[in-house]
Amino acid sequence: MSHQIILPALNSKLERFNLSSCSFAEVIPDTPFNRTAYAAAHLVVDPLQELYPWQGKPAVDWEATLAYREYLWKLGFKVAEAMDTAQRGMGVDWPTALELIKRSTVLANTIPGADLAAGAGTDQLIDFSQINLDDVRKAYIEQIEAIEAVGARVILMASRALAKVARGPEDYLSLYAELIQGCRYPVILHWLGDMFDPLLSGYWGSANSWQAMDTVETIIKENPSKIEGIKVSLLATEYELALRQRLPHNVKMFTGDDFNYPELIAGEGDSFSHGLLGIFDPIAPVAAQALTELANGNFVEYHRLMDPTVALSRKIFEAPTQYYKAGVVFIAWLNGHQSHFSMAGGMHSARSLRHYAEIFRLADQAGILRDPVLAVNRMNQLKAVYGLYD
């Protein structure tokens, strides 16, 4: 049975869209992935609690939030917890993030094979006008110790505060060496480009990505046994490919490139990237099937499944890229993983109806709408908010 919906088009008119996808059953992978795949998972708010969303401390629907993590684990993913996909620094404060990390870790311990790593940053520092490098160091250590106290491993998130106070590469070299050596378990480094967060401009002590890469390489090569890998989110393959060739053999490259991930994960021979991606959250069922095919050596089938998700990802992550989280949560709502489309900080309003309509089209074409009837009904609900009725 085909399904239809009237959607806003690029010319600001309305047009009929015929869905091509059919309902699908969730497939539990029967082959372990041969790439390490972390899905950066979103947070589900509770819209019925009376809190002011712009104050940075959201009311969380813990049941729905944790259920989504369990869903990702059952599909074979690891979870990158409390990252920017979960609105760290954009609607979610550090106490809420820590509570999320605690609850997620407790749940993971009850599920065979479930694994996670959690973001440690400095987002408890709000006012940068009077801070110095030692304040940044103390903030990082506070979060690292809290995360390791609950038994989770650390992802050293890029810090807005550090980007503000660092005088040059030497400050990054000294601080990261201290933090890495102080961690109980090997860490994942986090290189997030300023397209994701403009306040990270000049990270690693240089606005030139090649010069910044030299600093990153030095940090890694001075601490190889204490680093699991590095996530690179620059949306440009040349930087990731170059750094990948420079890494020690035991340090993994985790692509965070939500524009070019299929080719980077597939790689060539022994040269490939693992994944730590926000896009794994909305495309999880298709990505899990594709990664299973890759593990079985079926590159053609891997690309058949994964490649159609790229257009969707590029739309979700289009500029201003930091608002990509709205598209992630929109798809979770379309697919029935939460009962509403609202977000911490009111971020669901960060994109237009036309943007969401295009995400709907591309999600259908990528095969990730698990129940087209539900998806159509919910898209019609969103249209009604904007005064559009069929």
XYZ file of C-alpha atoms in Angstrom:
390
model
C 0.000 0.000 0.000
C 1.352 3.397 -0.934
C 1.055 6.376 1.403
C 0.755 10.029 0.468
C 1.117 13.341 2.225
C 0.941 16.996 1.232
C 4.240 18.730 2.092
C 5.717 22.216 1.704
C 8.039 22.349 -1.304
C 11.137 24.425 -1.979
C 9.087 26.941 -3.974
C 6.946 27.626 -0.862
C 4.005 25.855 -2.468
C 2.445 22.587 -1.380
C 2.951 19.319 -3.256
C 1.847 15.725 -2.936
C 4.571 13.309 -1.844
C 4.249 9.558 -2.370
C 6.170 7.535 0.197
C 8.321 4.747 -1.156
C 9.188 2.926 2.071
C 7.212 0.218 3.801
C 7.002 -0.746 7.454
C 9.948 -2.862 8.568
C 10.709 -5.127 11.485
C 13.704 -4.242 13.641
C 16.591 -6.560 12.780
C 18.979 -7.647 15.538
C 22.417 -8.037 13.908
C 23.641 -11.635 13.910
C 27.271 -10.720 13.177
C 29.406 -8.496 15.421
C 30.480 -5.268 13.740
C 34.106 -5.124 12.571
C 34.112 -1.386 13.192
C 33.674 0.199 16.613
C 30.418 2.152 16.287
C 29.405 4.684 18.931
C 26.007 6.298 18.469
C 25.846 9.737 20.105
C 22.358 9.495 21.589
C 19.818 12.275 22.108
C 17.926 13.148 25.275
C 14.123 13.081 25.573
C 12.502 15.845 27.585
C 9.247 15.658 29.528
C 7.057 18.443 28.084
C 4.434 18.098 30.825
C 6.659 19.300 33.661
C 6.508 22.990 34.406
C 10.086 24.120 33.824
C 11.332 26.995 31.708
C 13.155 25.404 28.751
C 15.532 28.317 28.156
C 17.029 28.092 31.655
C 19.321 25.194 30.729
C 17.956 22.607 33.152
C 15.363 20.544 31.329
C 12.805 18.162 32.729
C 13.896 14.766 31.408
C 11.716 11.828 30.438
C 14.099 9.263 31.847
C 12.050 6.250 30.735
C 12.030 7.272 27.068
C 15.642 8.491 27.166
C 16.961 5.215 28.568
C 14.701 3.110 26.354
C 16.368 4.660 23.320
C 19.794 3.713 24.618
C 18.622 0.145 25.133
C 17.331 0.172 21.548
C 20.759 1.282 20.260
C 22.569 -1.377 22.284
C 20.291 -4.113 20.936
C 21.162 -2.990 17.413
C 24.860 -3.501 18.165
C 25.964 0.079 18.829
C 27.958 1.435 21.708
C 26.591 4.677 23.151
C 28.505 7.949 23.308
C 26.687 9.415 26.267
C 25.970 13.043 27.149
C 27.634 14.443 24.042
C 26.555 17.435 21.981
C 23.798 15.288 20.402
C 22.265 15.226 23.897
C 22.400 19.057 23.854
C 25.377 19.535 26.144
C 25.844 23.283 26.428
C 22.711 23.904 24.341
C 19.828 23.251 26.709
C 21.338 20.586 28.983
C 23.515 21.537 31.957
C 26.269 19.518 33.644
C 24.158 18.220 36.586
C 21.557 16.876 34.141
C 24.305 15.367 31.970
C 25.854 13.641 34.980
C 22.506 12.205 36.011
C 22.102 10.932 32.445
C 25.545 9.308 32.579
C 24.773 7.653 35.917
C 21.430 6.249 34.807
C 22.765 5.093 31.450
C 25.733 3.346 33.066
C 23.493 1.569 35.576
C 21.265 0.358 32.746
C 24.224 -0.743 30.618
C 25.436 -2.919 33.484
C 22.190 -4.922 33.289
C 22.382 -5.588 29.540
C 24.887 -8.153 28.193
C 27.279 -6.525 25.729
C 26.054 -2.965 26.347
C 28.886 -0.444 26.386
C 29.242 3.304 26.625
C 31.690 6.152 27.034
C 30.674 9.558 28.359
C 31.561 13.129 27.555
C 33.680 15.064 30.042
C 33.901 18.776 29.392
C 33.887 22.113 31.161
C 30.306 23.254 30.643
C 29.821 24.013 34.335
C 31.862 27.139 33.504
C 29.279 29.644 32.268
C 30.925 33.058 32.576
C 34.259 33.151 30.729
C 35.103 36.741 31.640
C 37.191 35.923 34.727
C 38.404 32.353 34.157
C 41.945 31.121 33.563
C 43.598 27.887 32.471
C 43.557 26.476 36.004
C 39.785 26.959 36.193
C 39.459 24.943 32.993
C 41.725 22.220 34.378
C 39.666 21.960 37.580
C 36.403 21.842 35.638
C 37.656 19.005 33.419
C 38.937 17.056 36.432
C 35.627 17.464 38.258
C 33.761 15.903 35.360
C 36.327 13.176 34.709
C 36.271 12.078 38.332
C 32.469 12.080 38.438
C 32.228 9.986 35.262
C 34.864 7.465 36.313
C 33.258 7.198 39.761
C 30.182 5.610 38.176
C 32.325 3.219 36.124
C 32.153 4.906 32.724
C 35.013 5.673 30.339
C 35.761 9.239 29.295
C 35.439 11.097 26.019
C 37.404 14.324 26.459
C 35.047 16.813 24.848
C 36.300 20.000 23.245
C 35.937 22.905 25.666
C 34.568 26.349 24.841
C 36.280 27.659 27.966
C 39.659 26.274 26.877
C 39.253 27.802 23.422
C 38.664 31.122 25.176
C 41.641 31.126 27.590
C 44.346 29.072 25.838
C 47.253 31.216 24.671
C 48.469 28.757 22.054
C 49.276 25.101 21.321
C 51.462 24.789 24.430
C 48.439 25.214 26.726
C 46.614 22.390 24.943
C 49.691 20.166 25.070
C 50.243 20.607 28.792
C 46.595 20.419 29.878
C 45.650 17.425 27.741
C 48.745 15.510 28.879
C 47.744 16.031 32.515
C 44.113 15.076 31.907
C 44.903 11.987 29.841
C 47.448 10.653 32.295
C 45.023 11.213 35.163
C 42.262 9.121 33.616
C 41.739 5.583 34.868
C 40.900 4.162 31.439
C 42.038 5.051 27.899
C 40.144 8.091 26.627
C 38.662 9.203 23.334
C 39.716 12.679 22.226
C 37.169 14.961 20.608
C 37.917 17.388 17.783
C 34.733 19.285 16.995
C 34.928 21.885 14.264
C 33.534 25.377 14.648
C 30.754 24.557 12.181
C 29.283 22.521 15.062
C 30.075 25.174 17.655
C 31.414 28.608 16.658
C 32.847 29.059 20.174
C 35.391 26.325 19.393
C 37.094 28.369 16.698
C 40.880 28.071 16.868
C 40.841 24.889 18.932
C 44.220 23.235 19.523
C 45.762 26.721 19.328
C 45.330 27.483 15.644
C 42.595 28.407 13.176
C 44.596 26.486 10.567
C 43.428 22.866 10.651
C 46.794 21.521 9.475
C 48.628 23.324 12.255
C 46.012 22.171 14.752
C 46.565 18.617 13.511
C 50.247 18.837 14.407
C 49.276 19.646 17.997
C 46.767 16.789 18.105
C 49.336 14.373 16.707
C 51.850 15.403 19.368
C 49.312 14.841 22.158
C 48.454 11.390 20.826
C 52.021 10.241 20.214
C 53.073 11.339 23.701
C 50.227 9.329 25.293
C 49.508 6.359 22.981
C 48.681 3.794 25.674
C 46.170 6.128 27.318
C 44.149 6.983 24.194
C 41.555 4.676 22.634
C 41.044 6.987 19.682
C 40.087 10.415 18.441
C 36.777 11.607 17.020
C 37.219 14.102 14.185
C 34.219 16.204 13.157
C 35.450 18.684 10.556
C 33.137 17.669 7.671
C 36.144 17.498 5.327
C 37.648 14.122 4.513
C 41.163 15.378 3.783
C 41.857 16.210 7.424
C 40.556 12.909 8.730
C 42.427 10.861 6.136
C 45.676 12.693 6.840
C 45.441 12.305 10.606
C 44.362 8.676 10.250
C 47.674 7.924 8.538
C 49.604 9.553 11.379
C 47.997 7.661 14.248
C 49.863 4.958 16.196
C 48.561 1.495 15.308
C 46.680 1.093 18.601
C 44.817 4.434 18.375
C 41.524 4.423 16.464
C 40.227 7.092 14.154
C 36.546 7.689 14.933
C 34.880 9.547 12.127
C 32.516 12.251 13.227
C 32.032 13.341 9.614
C 28.280 13.297 9.161
C 28.704 14.191 5.470
C 31.093 11.436 4.327
C 30.852 8.590 6.848
C 30.037 5.645 4.514
C 33.287 5.897 2.550
C 35.385 6.702 5.627
C 34.053 3.707 7.570
C 34.383 1.354 4.600
C 37.948 2.502 3.917
C 40.395 0.481 1.875
C 41.987 -2.664 3.214
C 43.386 -2.018 6.672
C 42.912 1.737 6.371
C 39.475 2.754 7.640
C 37.715 4.798 10.285
C 35.513 3.638 13.102
C 32.444 5.708 13.920
C 31.322 8.078 16.656
C 28.433 9.830 15.008
C 25.317 11.794 15.796
C 23.731 10.502 12.589
C 23.862 6.928 13.907
C 21.032 7.933 16.268
C 18.349 8.573 13.600
C 19.588 6.045 11.009
C 20.327 3.295 13.553
C 18.270 0.429 12.049
C 19.643 0.903 8.538
C 23.195 1.591 9.750
C 23.135 -1.569 11.880
C 22.191 -3.666 8.867
C 24.841 -1.955 6.748
C 27.568 -2.497 9.359
C 26.587 -6.154 9.575
C 27.016 -6.482 5.812
C 30.401 -4.757 6.071
C 31.471 -7.219 8.775
C 30.495 -10.043 6.413
C 32.582 -8.530 3.617
C 29.580 -7.485 1.542
C 30.745 -4.014 0.502
C 28.158 -3.655 -2.267
C 25.269 -4.317 0.103
C 26.860 -2.085 2.752
C 26.907 0.839 0.330
C 23.409 0.037 -0.992
C 22.070 0.448 2.522
C 24.302 3.208 3.861
C 24.753 5.542 0.897
C 21.090 6.681 0.683
C 21.324 7.953 4.266
C 23.936 10.569 3.288
C 21.484 12.999 1.690
C 19.395 12.809 4.851
C 22.427 13.389 7.051
C 23.585 16.348 5.008
C 20.159 17.921 5.371
C 20.047 17.324 9.124
C 23.559 18.744 9.558
C 23.255 21.653 7.143
C 24.336 25.109 8.333
C 23.862 26.320 10.976
C 25.134 22.854 11.855
C 24.792 23.187 15.634
C 21.009 22.867 15.208
C 21.262 19.351 13.764
C 19.881 17.965 17.026
C 16.399 19.108 16.017
C 16.415 16.765 13.025
C 17.639 13.867 15.157
C 14.781 14.260 17.637
C 12.262 14.869 14.833
C 13.034 11.446 13.352
C 12.848 9.792 16.778
C 9.341 11.253 17.092
C 8.314 10.177 13.582
C 9.460 6.645 14.389
C 7.558 6.426 17.672
C 10.499 6.487 20.067
C 8.919 9.410 21.908
C 5.390 10.724 22.144
C 6.074 14.369 21.325
C 8.347 16.678 19.356
C 9.805 19.024 21.944
C 13.393 19.565 23.055
C 15.496 21.062 25.811
C 15.892 24.792 25.348
C 13.030 24.835 22.851
C 15.466 23.716 20.139
C 12.704 22.060 18.115
C 11.927 25.607 16.930
C 15.460 26.032 15.521
C 14.498 24.670 12.084
C 11.676 25.554 9.720
C 8.683 23.491 8.662
C 10.138 23.278 5.154
C 13.361 21.880 6.636
C 11.409 19.192 8.487
C 9.400 18.399 5.370
C 12.612 17.757 3.443
C 13.939 15.577 6.268
C 10.684 13.609 6.049
C 11.162 13.042 2.307
C 14.802 12.003 2.691
C 14.061 9.736 5.659
C 11.535 7.912 3.513
C 14.027 7.581 0.659
C 16.699 6.280 3.058
C 14.322 3.606 4.359
C 14.353 4.618 8.008
C 10.631 5.276 8.568
C 9.646 2.119 10.391
C 5.884 2.820 10.260
C 4.836 5.093 7.372
C 1.288 5.464 8.711
C 2.564 6.743 12.054
C 5.121 8.986 10.335
C 2.470 10.531 8.066
C 0.118 11.115 10.991
C 2.825 12.849 12.989
C 4.006 14.945 10.058
C 0.419 16.076 9.627
C 0.321 17.021 13.320
C 3.387 19.198 12.837
C 1.855 20.818 9.755
C -1.249 21.648 11.783
C 0.883 23.584 14.282
C 1.854 25.802 11.350
C -1.761 26.147 10.199
C -1.550 23.656 7.320
C -4.432 21.192 7.029
C -5.191 18.797 4.175
